[in-house]
Amino acid sequence: MQNAVQALFKIMPFLFGIGFIAPLIAQTMSYWEWEPPLGLSPIGFGLLIGGPWGLYATWRGRWL
Amino acid sequence: MAVTEGQGATDAIFFREGLVETPARGDAPAIPLTGDASLDKHIRVALLKEEREIARRFEGGKMWIYPAFAFTCYAIWLSFFPLAIMGWLNLPLAFVLSTVFAVGGYVTSHEAMHSNIGRPGSKTRWLNEWTGKVSTIIIVFPFSMARLMHLEHHYHCNHPEKDPDYPDRANGPWHAIYKTWLNRQPGVDGSIHIYKRILAEMGTKEAADSLKDTIRLQLIFMAVLFGMAWSGYAIEAALIWWLPRHIGLSYIRFYLSWAPHHPREERGRYTNTRLFKSRLGHIGSIGMETHFIHHLYPGIPSHRTKEAYHALRPVLEKRGVHCPEI
C-alpha cells in the first residue's frame, strides 16, 4: 500500500497534467472561444499541452 | 511535547534562567535567553519578570472570534462548490473570497496550534481542535501536520536543519516570493521534503499519523480537482480551490515565515524574530508586524500582539531590542 501511494505521488505531476491542466486548458479555450490549432478538439489540444508538461514536471521535478 | 505552547513558553524561559531547575529538551535551548550582553543576570531576570507580568495581561481575550471566523468561512467556501455547479456563483468574487479564506484560515488554525482556543483537558478543547482542522483544508495542509511543524519551528527557530520553515530563507522580498513557489515544486528539496525528514526523525505515532493525514488530504484535493475538471468544471475548481490555495500558501509563507524571521541568522529569544513595518499594514500582513511578540508569548492571540507590543516596548528597549514604530 505504502509503495503504491509512493508511486502514485511520484507520477502525480503527470496525472495532474492530464487530470486537471488538460481540461482546464480545454474549458478556458471554449470560454474565450479560441479555436485549437491543427483542427484539434479543445480537449485534444489540452492533453497535448497538459500531458507533456506533466511529464516534464515529473522528470525535472519542477513545473518551469 | 509543547514546551512553547502558551504558559509553557514563559515557564521555559524561567527554566533557562535558572529560576526553576528543569532540564532543557533536545540538544539546544528552544528559546535561549539572550539580549543586550551588557546587562547582568540580575537585571535580565528582573526585566523578564516585568515583561512576563505585562504579557500575561494580553493572553486570552475574545477567542470566540477564531472559531466563528473559521466555521463561517469554511461553510461559505464549501457552499461555493454546489453553487458553482448550479451556475449561481459569481466566480471572480468567489475566487477573491476563497483566497482570503485560505490566508485567514491559517491565522485561525495558528491559534489552535498553540491551544489558545482550548487547552488540553478544558471544556473548549474540542472547539480548539475542530477550528484547527477546518481552517487549513483550503490550503491542503492538515492541522495535525501544521501543528507539529509549527511547534518544531518554535523549538528550533532559524536552525538550518531543524526549523521546518528554514527553506523560506531568502535574500529579499522578491527572492522570498520566488522561494514560496520553488519550495512547492515536486522535486525540489523544499517544505514537504523537510517536513517528511523531520517527521521521520521524530518517529512518533503523532508524526506518522500527520503524514497519513497529509496524504489523505492531498488525494482528496486531487480527486476533487480531477473529478470537477473532467465533469466540465475545471475553471470553477481552479478559481475556488486550486489558485486560492497557491496564492494563499505564498502569502502565508511570505508574511508568516519570511518577513518576520528575515535574515534567519540569529537563534536567540530576542533575535530570532524581528519587528517590522509592512506596506500592507497590520491586517494586510496578517498581524505579522508584531510576530516577535508571538514568539516571546505564544499565548497572546494574533489580534492582541500589536497592543501587547506597545505595552512591552519600554521593557524590550531596555533589553536592547530594536523597536520600530508600528
Tab-separated table of C-alpha atoms in Angstrom:
chain	number	residue	atom	x	y	z
A	1	MET	CA	0.000	0.000	0.000
A	2	GLN	CA	2.765	2.383	1.002
A	3	ASN	CA	4.680	1.599	-2.200
A	4	ALA	CA	1.573	2.148	-4.320
A	5	VAL	CA	0.954	5.543	-2.708
A	6	GLN	CA	4.612	6.497	-3.152
A	7	ALA	CA	4.461	5.501	-6.826
A	8	LEU	CA	1.251	7.482	-7.244
A	9	PHE	CA	2.796	10.630	-5.788
A	10	LYS	CA	5.902	10.149	-7.914
A	11	ILE	CA	3.843	10.420	-11.092
A	12	MET	CA	1.388	12.939	-9.640
A	13	PRO	CA	2.636	15.848	-11.793
A	14	PHE	CA	1.874	13.791	-14.926
A	15	LEU	CA	-1.547	12.823	-13.567
A	16	PHE	CA	-2.158	16.476	-12.715
A	17	GLY	CA	-1.206	17.405	-16.273
A	18	ILE	CA	-3.788	15.137	-17.848
A	19	GLY	CA	-6.285	15.148	-14.968
A	20	PHE	CA	-6.541	18.892	-14.389
A	21	ILE	CA	-4.425	21.042	-16.680
A	22	ALA	CA	-5.733	19.437	-19.883
A	23	PRO	CA	-9.452	20.002	-19.161
A	24	LEU	CA	-8.649	23.431	-17.697
A	25	ILE	CA	-6.962	24.447	-20.971
A	26	ALA	CA	-9.832	22.989	-22.991
A	27	GLN	CA	-12.554	24.727	-20.983
A	28	THR	CA	-10.659	28.038	-20.887
A	29	MET	CA	-10.331	27.926	-24.686
A	30	SER	CA	-14.027	27.215	-25.077
A	31	TYR	CA	-14.918	30.012	-22.642
A	32	TRP	CA	-12.884	32.569	-24.626
A	33	GLU	CA	-13.996	30.981	-27.921
A	34	TRP	CA	-10.443	30.225	-29.049
A	35	GLU	CA	-10.055	27.705	-31.840
A	36	PRO	CA	-7.440	24.972	-31.232
A	37	PRO	CA	-4.797	24.740	-33.981
A	38	LEU	CA	-4.430	21.867	-36.475
A	39	GLY	CA	-8.109	21.012	-36.302
A	40	LEU	CA	-7.724	19.548	-32.831
A	41	SER	CA	-10.578	19.407	-30.360
A	42	PRO	CA	-10.176	21.618	-27.252
A	43	ILE	CA	-9.577	18.591	-25.006
A	44	GLY	CA	-7.159	17.103	-27.564
A	45	PHE	CA	-5.193	20.331	-27.512
A	46	GLY	CA	-5.392	20.398	-23.683
A	47	LEU	CA	-3.981	16.883	-23.488
A	48	LEU	CA	-1.256	17.784	-25.956
A	49	ILE	CA	-0.107	20.562	-23.593
A	50	GLY	CA	-1.010	19.090	-20.190
A	51	GLY	CA	0.398	15.605	-20.790
A	52	PRO	CA	3.925	16.577	-21.865
A	53	TRP	CA	4.010	19.438	-19.339
A	54	GLY	CA	3.128	16.983	-16.563
A	55	LEU	CA	5.751	14.563	-17.846
A	56	TYR	CA	8.323	17.362	-17.840
A	57	ALA	CA	7.406	18.245	-14.233
A	58	THR	CA	7.661	14.580	-13.218
A	59	TRP	CA	11.053	14.262	-14.904
A	60	ARG	CA	12.565	17.650	-13.897
A	61	GLY	CA	10.876	17.969	-10.511
A	62	ARG	CA	9.530	21.426	-11.263
A	63	TRP	CA	6.851	22.896	-13.492
A	64	LEU	CA	9.003	25.619	-15.047
B	1	MET	CA	5.845	17.983	23.830
B	2	ALA	CA	4.574	21.523	23.568
B	3	VAL	CA	7.066	23.379	25.719
B	4	THR	CA	6.490	26.556	23.775
B	5	GLU	CA	2.723	26.393	23.981
B	6	GLY	CA	1.096	29.225	25.894
B	7	GLN	CA	2.083	29.274	29.514
B	8	GLY	CA	4.692	26.608	28.835
B	9	ALA	CA	6.670	29.073	26.773
B	10	THR	CA	7.080	31.532	29.565
B	11	ASP	CA	7.828	28.751	32.027
B	12	ALA	CA	10.573	27.536	29.729
B	13	ILE	CA	12.195	30.948	29.971
B	14	PHE	CA	12.384	30.658	33.711
B	15	PHE	CA	13.912	27.200	33.347
B	16	ARG	CA	16.664	28.692	31.214
B	17	GLU	CA	17.172	31.495	33.719
B	18	GLY	CA	17.819	29.029	36.489
B	19	LEU	CA	14.743	30.115	38.434
B	20	VAL	CA	13.315	26.618	38.047
B	21	GLU	CA	15.575	23.637	37.735
B	22	THR	CA	14.256	21.680	34.794
B	23	PRO	CA	16.324	20.066	32.044
B	24	ALA	CA	16.065	21.555	28.562
B	25	ARG	CA	14.532	19.467	25.760
B	26	GLY	CA	16.793	18.320	22.961
B	27	ASP	CA	20.384	19.274	22.358
B	28	ALA	CA	19.885	23.024	22.233
B	29	PRO	CA	17.770	25.520	24.137
B	30	ALA	CA	14.479	26.159	22.387
B	31	ILE	CA	14.357	29.785	23.456
B	32	PRO	CA	17.725	30.815	24.896
B	33	LEU	CA	17.638	33.971	26.982
B	34	THR	CA	19.930	36.406	25.297
B	35	GLY	CA	19.653	40.120	24.642
B	36	ASP	CA	21.885	43.023	25.498
B	37	ALA	CA	25.166	41.427	26.607
B	38	SER	CA	25.955	44.415	28.817
B	39	LEU	CA	23.060	43.592	31.161
B	40	ASP	CA	23.913	41.420	34.136
B	41	LYS	CA	21.864	38.394	35.058
B	42	HIS	CA	20.002	40.169	37.868
B	43	ILE	CA	18.770	42.909	35.542
B	44	ARG	CA	17.845	40.423	32.846
B	45	VAL	CA	15.792	38.361	35.289
B	46	ALA	CA	14.077	41.494	36.614
B	47	LEU	CA	13.268	42.628	33.085
B	48	LEU	CA	11.957	39.198	32.233
B	49	LYS	CA	9.662	39.198	35.267
B	50	GLU	CA	8.370	42.627	34.325
B	51	GLU	CA	7.942	41.510	30.705
B	52	ARG	CA	6.076	38.404	31.790
B	53	GLU	CA	3.739	40.363	34.047
B	54	ILE	CA	2.823	42.732	31.236
B	55	ALA	CA	2.439	39.907	28.694
B	56	ARG	CA	0.067	37.984	30.965
B	57	ARG	CA	-2.475	40.806	30.654
B	58	PHE	CA	-2.758	40.121	26.931
B	59	GLU	CA	-3.128	36.350	26.978
B	60	GLY	CA	-6.607	35.104	26.066
B	61	GLY	CA	-9.435	37.528	25.338
B	62	LYS	CA	-12.206	37.245	22.774
B	63	MET	CA	-11.080	33.878	21.444
B	64	TRP	CA	-14.555	33.004	20.120
B	65	ILE	CA	-13.803	35.155	17.060
B	66	TYR	CA	-11.399	32.489	15.742
B	67	PRO	CA	-13.821	29.516	15.631
B	68	ALA	CA	-16.605	31.854	14.463
B	69	PHE	CA	-14.463	33.045	11.564
B	70	ALA	CA	-13.147	29.549	10.787
B	71	PHE	CA	-16.535	27.789	10.668
B	72	THR	CA	-18.319	30.629	8.852
B	73	CYS	CA	-15.641	30.894	6.171
B	74	TYR	CA	-15.446	27.136	5.763
B	75	ALA	CA	-19.226	26.869	5.341
B	76	ILE	CA	-19.271	29.706	2.794
B	77	TRP	CA	-16.328	28.204	0.890
B	78	LEU	CA	-17.939	24.746	0.870
B	79	SER	CA	-21.159	26.237	-0.496
B	80	PHE	CA	-19.214	27.611	-3.483
B	81	PHE	CA	-18.932	24.114	-4.991
B	82	PRO	CA	-22.644	23.308	-5.435
B	83	LEU	CA	-23.379	26.951	-6.268
B	84	ALA	CA	-20.711	26.890	-8.991
B	85	ILE	CA	-22.071	23.661	-10.449
B	86	MET	CA	-25.593	25.123	-10.479
B	87	GLY	CA	-24.268	28.272	-12.138
B	88	TRP	CA	-25.395	30.527	-9.291
B	89	LEU	CA	-21.956	31.755	-8.281
B	90	ASN	CA	-20.116	34.966	-9.093
B	91	LEU	CA	-16.790	33.277	-9.819
B	92	PRO	CA	-14.464	36.305	-9.570
B	93	LEU	CA	-15.959	37.166	-6.168
B	94	ALA	CA	-15.741	33.538	-5.043
B	95	PHE	CA	-12.093	33.467	-6.116
B	96	VAL	CA	-11.238	36.567	-4.062
B	97	LEU	CA	-13.154	35.272	-1.026
B	98	SER	CA	-11.585	31.791	-1.277
B	99	THR	CA	-8.125	33.371	-1.335
B	100	VAL	CA	-8.958	35.472	1.729
B	101	PHE	CA	-10.309	32.351	3.460
B	102	ALA	CA	-7.150	30.414	2.580
B	103	VAL	CA	-4.924	33.056	4.182
B	104	GLY	CA	-7.251	33.794	7.093
B	105	GLY	CA	-7.649	30.082	7.760
B	106	TYR	CA	-4.022	29.813	8.662
B	107	VAL	CA	-4.442	32.596	11.229
B	108	THR	CA	-7.334	30.810	12.940
B	109	SER	CA	-5.555	27.448	12.825
B	110	HIS	CA	-2.450	29.127	14.243
B	111	GLU	CA	-4.353	29.979	17.422
B	112	ALA	CA	-5.497	26.355	17.624
B	113	MET	CA	-1.909	25.125	17.121
B	114	HIS	CA	-0.984	26.928	20.327
B	115	SER	CA	-4.137	25.672	22.075
B	116	ASN	CA	-5.216	29.264	22.623
B	117	ILE	CA	-8.884	28.444	21.932
B	118	GLY	CA	-8.998	25.489	24.334
B	119	ARG	CA	-6.208	23.961	26.413
B	120	PRO	CA	-5.892	20.154	26.662
B	121	GLY	CA	-8.454	18.894	29.160
B	122	SER	CA	-10.563	22.053	29.039
B	123	LYS	CA	-14.244	22.147	28.027
B	124	THR	CA	-13.413	24.030	24.833
B	125	ARG	CA	-10.694	21.643	23.707
B	126	TRP	CA	-12.919	20.110	21.011
B	127	LEU	CA	-13.567	23.591	19.633
B	128	ASN	CA	-9.841	24.238	19.508
B	129	GLU	CA	-9.230	21.022	17.571
B	130	TRP	CA	-12.086	21.482	15.103
B	131	THR	CA	-11.189	25.106	14.485
B	132	GLY	CA	-7.708	23.940	13.558
B	133	LYS	CA	-8.998	21.108	11.385
B	134	VAL	CA	-11.433	23.093	9.241
B	135	SER	CA	-9.147	26.113	8.911
B	136	THR	CA	-6.371	24.511	6.888
B	137	ILE	CA	-8.446	22.400	4.482
B	138	ILE	CA	-8.401	25.100	1.786
B	139	ILE	CA	-4.597	25.178	1.766
B	140	VAL	CA	-4.498	21.329	1.813
B	141	PHE	CA	-2.285	21.314	4.892
B	142	PRO	CA	-3.852	19.128	7.591
B	143	PHE	CA	-3.971	20.589	11.070
B	144	SER	CA	-2.076	17.636	12.595
B	145	MET	CA	0.896	18.296	10.301
B	146	ALA	CA	0.617	22.085	10.551
B	147	ARG	CA	0.665	21.964	14.350
B	148	LEU	CA	3.632	19.597	14.595
B	149	MET	CA	5.683	21.600	12.115
B	150	HIS	CA	4.779	24.937	13.655
B	151	LEU	CA	5.760	23.830	17.149
B	152	GLU	CA	9.054	22.488	15.760
B	153	HIS	CA	9.543	25.924	14.212
B	154	HIS	CA	9.148	27.469	17.668
B	155	TYR	CA	11.537	24.961	19.278
B	156	HIS	CA	14.242	25.342	16.657
B	157	CYS	CA	13.565	28.759	15.180
B	158	ASN	CA	16.077	29.549	12.384
B	159	HIS	CA	18.006	26.286	12.806
B	160	PRO	CA	19.079	25.337	9.243
B	161	GLU	CA	18.142	21.665	9.640
B	162	LYS	CA	15.587	21.555	12.443
B	163	ASP	CA	13.372	24.536	11.676
B	164	PRO	CA	10.757	23.298	9.148
B	165	ASP	CA	10.348	26.879	7.883
B	166	TYR	CA	14.041	27.358	7.166
B	167	PRO	CA	13.640	26.700	3.389
B	168	ASP	CA	11.785	30.049	3.225
B	169	ARG	CA	15.087	31.841	3.878
B	170	ALA	CA	15.679	34.383	1.102
B	171	ASN	CA	17.817	37.435	0.312
B	172	GLY	CA	14.966	39.862	-0.185
B	173	PRO	CA	11.189	40.137	-0.797
B	174	TRP	CA	11.276	39.161	-4.483
B	175	HIS	CA	13.551	36.236	-3.779
B	176	ALA	CA	11.206	35.263	-0.928
B	177	ILE	CA	8.180	35.282	-3.260
B	178	TYR	CA	10.123	33.115	-5.721
B	179	LYS	CA	11.079	30.718	-2.908
B	180	THR	CA	7.418	30.303	-1.897
B	181	TRP	CA	6.804	28.909	-5.403
B	182	LEU	CA	10.079	26.990	-5.675
B	183	ASN	CA	9.612	25.203	-2.348
B	184	ARG	CA	6.312	23.741	-3.580
B	185	GLN	CA	7.818	22.181	-6.697
B	186	PRO	CA	7.602	18.376	-6.668
B	187	GLY	CA	11.296	17.570	-6.991
B	188	VAL	CA	12.818	20.481	-5.073
B	189	ASP	CA	14.138	19.873	-1.563
B	190	GLY	CA	11.521	22.285	-0.247
B	191	SER	CA	8.941	22.330	2.501
B	192	ILE	CA	7.284	18.909	2.185
B	193	HIS	CA	10.621	17.079	1.909
B	194	ILE	CA	11.917	18.866	5.028
B	195	TYR	CA	8.662	18.042	6.821
B	196	LYS	CA	8.984	14.364	5.926
B	197	ARG	CA	12.571	14.251	7.167
B	198	ILE	CA	11.667	15.962	10.443
B	199	LEU	CA	8.670	13.647	10.933
B	200	ALA	CA	10.899	10.605	10.327
B	201	GLU	CA	13.379	11.912	12.908
B	202	MET	CA	10.556	12.432	15.413
B	203	GLY	CA	9.450	8.835	14.851
B	204	THR	CA	6.294	9.193	16.950
B	205	LYS	CA	2.784	7.901	16.240
B	206	GLU	CA	1.643	11.524	16.089
B	207	ALA	CA	4.206	12.185	13.351
B	208	ALA	CA	3.201	9.083	11.352
B	209	ASP	CA	-0.495	9.994	11.678
B	210	SER	CA	0.111	13.537	10.474
B	211	LEU	CA	1.873	12.213	7.374
B	212	LYS	CA	-1.098	9.909	6.686
B	213	ASP	CA	-3.473	12.884	7.126
B	214	THR	CA	-1.412	14.829	4.611
B	215	ILE	CA	-1.515	12.019	2.040
B	216	ARG	CA	-5.271	11.608	2.549
B	217	LEU	CA	-5.995	15.332	2.142
B	218	GLN	CA	-3.723	15.593	-0.912
B	219	LEU	CA	-5.549	12.670	-2.540
B	220	ILE	CA	-8.954	14.190	-1.773
B	221	PHE	CA	-7.759	17.509	-3.228
B	222	MET	CA	-6.588	15.813	-6.425
B	223	ALA	CA	-9.760	13.702	-6.684
B	224	VAL	CA	-11.954	16.818	-6.383
B	225	LEU	CA	-9.897	18.757	-8.926
B	226	PHE	CA	-9.795	15.868	-11.431
B	227	GLY	CA	-13.464	14.991	-10.906
B	228	MET	CA	-14.658	18.576	-11.349
B	229	ALA	CA	-12.321	19.202	-14.279
B	230	TRP	CA	-13.463	16.163	-16.261
B	231	SER	CA	-17.110	16.951	-15.460
B	232	GLY	CA	-16.781	20.342	-17.139
B	233	TYR	CA	-16.000	22.488	-14.069
B	234	ALA	CA	-12.232	22.954	-14.385
B	235	ILE	CA	-12.397	26.770	-14.285
B	236	GLU	CA	-14.637	26.651	-11.216
B	237	ALA	CA	-12.265	24.206	-9.449
B	238	ALA	CA	-9.285	26.372	-10.359
B	239	LEU	CA	-10.876	29.568	-9.033
B	240	ILE	CA	-12.429	28.106	-5.888
B	241	TRP	CA	-9.633	25.845	-4.680
B	242	TRP	CA	-6.506	25.419	-6.816
B	243	LEU	CA	-5.481	29.075	-7.302
B	244	PRO	CA	-6.629	30.339	-3.878
B	245	ARG	CA	-4.567	27.557	-2.292
B	246	HIS	CA	-1.404	28.524	-4.182
B	247	ILE	CA	-1.819	32.266	-3.710
B	248	GLY	CA	-2.729	31.706	-0.049
B	249	LEU	CA	0.289	29.481	0.603
B	250	SER	CA	2.633	32.017	-0.969
B	251	TYR	CA	1.097	34.844	1.045
B	252	ILE	CA	1.302	32.826	4.251
B	253	ARG	CA	4.911	31.778	3.586
B	254	PHE	CA	5.906	35.336	2.788
B	255	TYR	CA	4.273	37.012	5.768
B	256	LEU	CA	4.310	34.312	8.418
B	257	SER	CA	7.667	32.819	7.653
B	258	TRP	CA	9.990	35.017	5.622
B	259	ALA	CA	9.149	38.585	6.699
B	260	PRO	CA	9.297	38.196	10.497
B	261	HIS	CA	12.365	35.929	10.517
B	262	HIS	CA	14.488	37.567	7.840
B	263	PRO	CA	17.516	37.224	7.605
B	264	ARG	CA	17.197	33.969	9.585
B	265	GLU	CA	20.683	34.147	11.037
B	266	GLU	CA	20.013	34.580	14.757
B	267	ARG	CA	18.576	31.987	17.096
B	268	GLY	CA	18.227	33.897	20.351
B	269	ARG	CA	14.948	34.569	22.131
B	270	TYR	CA	15.128	38.270	21.277
B	271	THR	CA	16.870	37.946	17.934
B	272	ASN	CA	15.234	35.046	16.057
B	273	THR	CA	12.259	37.216	15.014
B	274	ARG	CA	12.124	40.867	14.004
B	275	LEU	CA	9.626	43.663	14.332
B	276	PHE	CA	8.899	45.357	11.032
B	277	LYS	CA	6.587	47.845	9.379
B	278	SER	CA	4.598	46.347	6.499
B	279	ARG	CA	3.494	48.300	3.454
B	280	LEU	CA	0.196	46.417	3.626
B	281	GLY	CA	-0.367	47.410	7.248
B	282	HIS	CA	-1.041	45.228	10.259
B	283	ILE	CA	-4.132	43.480	8.880
B	284	GLY	CA	-2.673	43.179	5.367
B	285	SER	CA	0.358	41.450	6.840
B	286	ILE	CA	-1.960	39.216	8.909
B	287	GLY	CA	-0.619	40.688	12.133
B	288	MET	CA	2.940	39.643	11.378
B	289	GLU	CA	4.495	43.048	12.082
B	290	THR	CA	4.460	42.014	15.742
B	291	HIS	CA	5.122	38.291	15.249
B	292	PHE	CA	8.096	38.892	17.560
B	293	ILE	CA	5.618	39.148	20.460
B	294	HIS	CA	4.082	35.829	19.412
B	295	HIS	CA	7.457	34.110	19.611
B	296	LEU	CA	8.011	35.516	23.097
B	297	TYR	CA	4.489	34.726	24.280
B	298	PRO	CA	2.545	32.288	22.049
B	299	GLY	CA	-0.391	32.544	24.470
B	300	ILE	CA	-1.095	36.082	23.267
B	301	PRO	CA	-3.573	35.774	20.366
B	302	SER	CA	-2.826	37.358	16.989
B	303	HIS	CA	-5.338	40.178	17.407
B	304	ARG	CA	-3.627	41.363	20.600
B	305	THR	CA	0.074	41.200	19.702
B	306	LYS	CA	0.182	44.811	18.486
B	307	GLU	CA	-1.440	46.056	21.669
B	308	ALA	CA	0.942	43.873	23.703
B	309	TYR	CA	3.914	45.232	21.753
B	310	HIS	CA	3.074	48.800	22.705
B	311	ALA	CA	2.818	47.804	26.359
B	312	LEU	CA	6.028	45.741	26.272
B	313	ARG	CA	8.057	48.193	24.227
B	314	PRO	CA	9.751	50.051	27.144
B	315	VAL	CA	10.924	46.756	28.689
B	316	LEU	CA	12.103	45.423	25.341
B	317	GLU	CA	14.009	48.620	24.601
B	318	LYS	CA	15.822	48.302	27.938
B	319	ARG	CA	16.933	44.905	26.721
B	320	GLY	CA	18.320	46.366	23.541
B	321	VAL	CA	15.587	45.113	21.215
B	322	HIS	CA	15.123	47.345	18.147
B	323	CYS	CA	11.532	48.573	18.469
B	324	PRO	CA	10.247	50.452	15.397
B	325	GLU	CA	7.039	52.486	15.253
B	326	ILE	CA	4.256	50.083	14.289
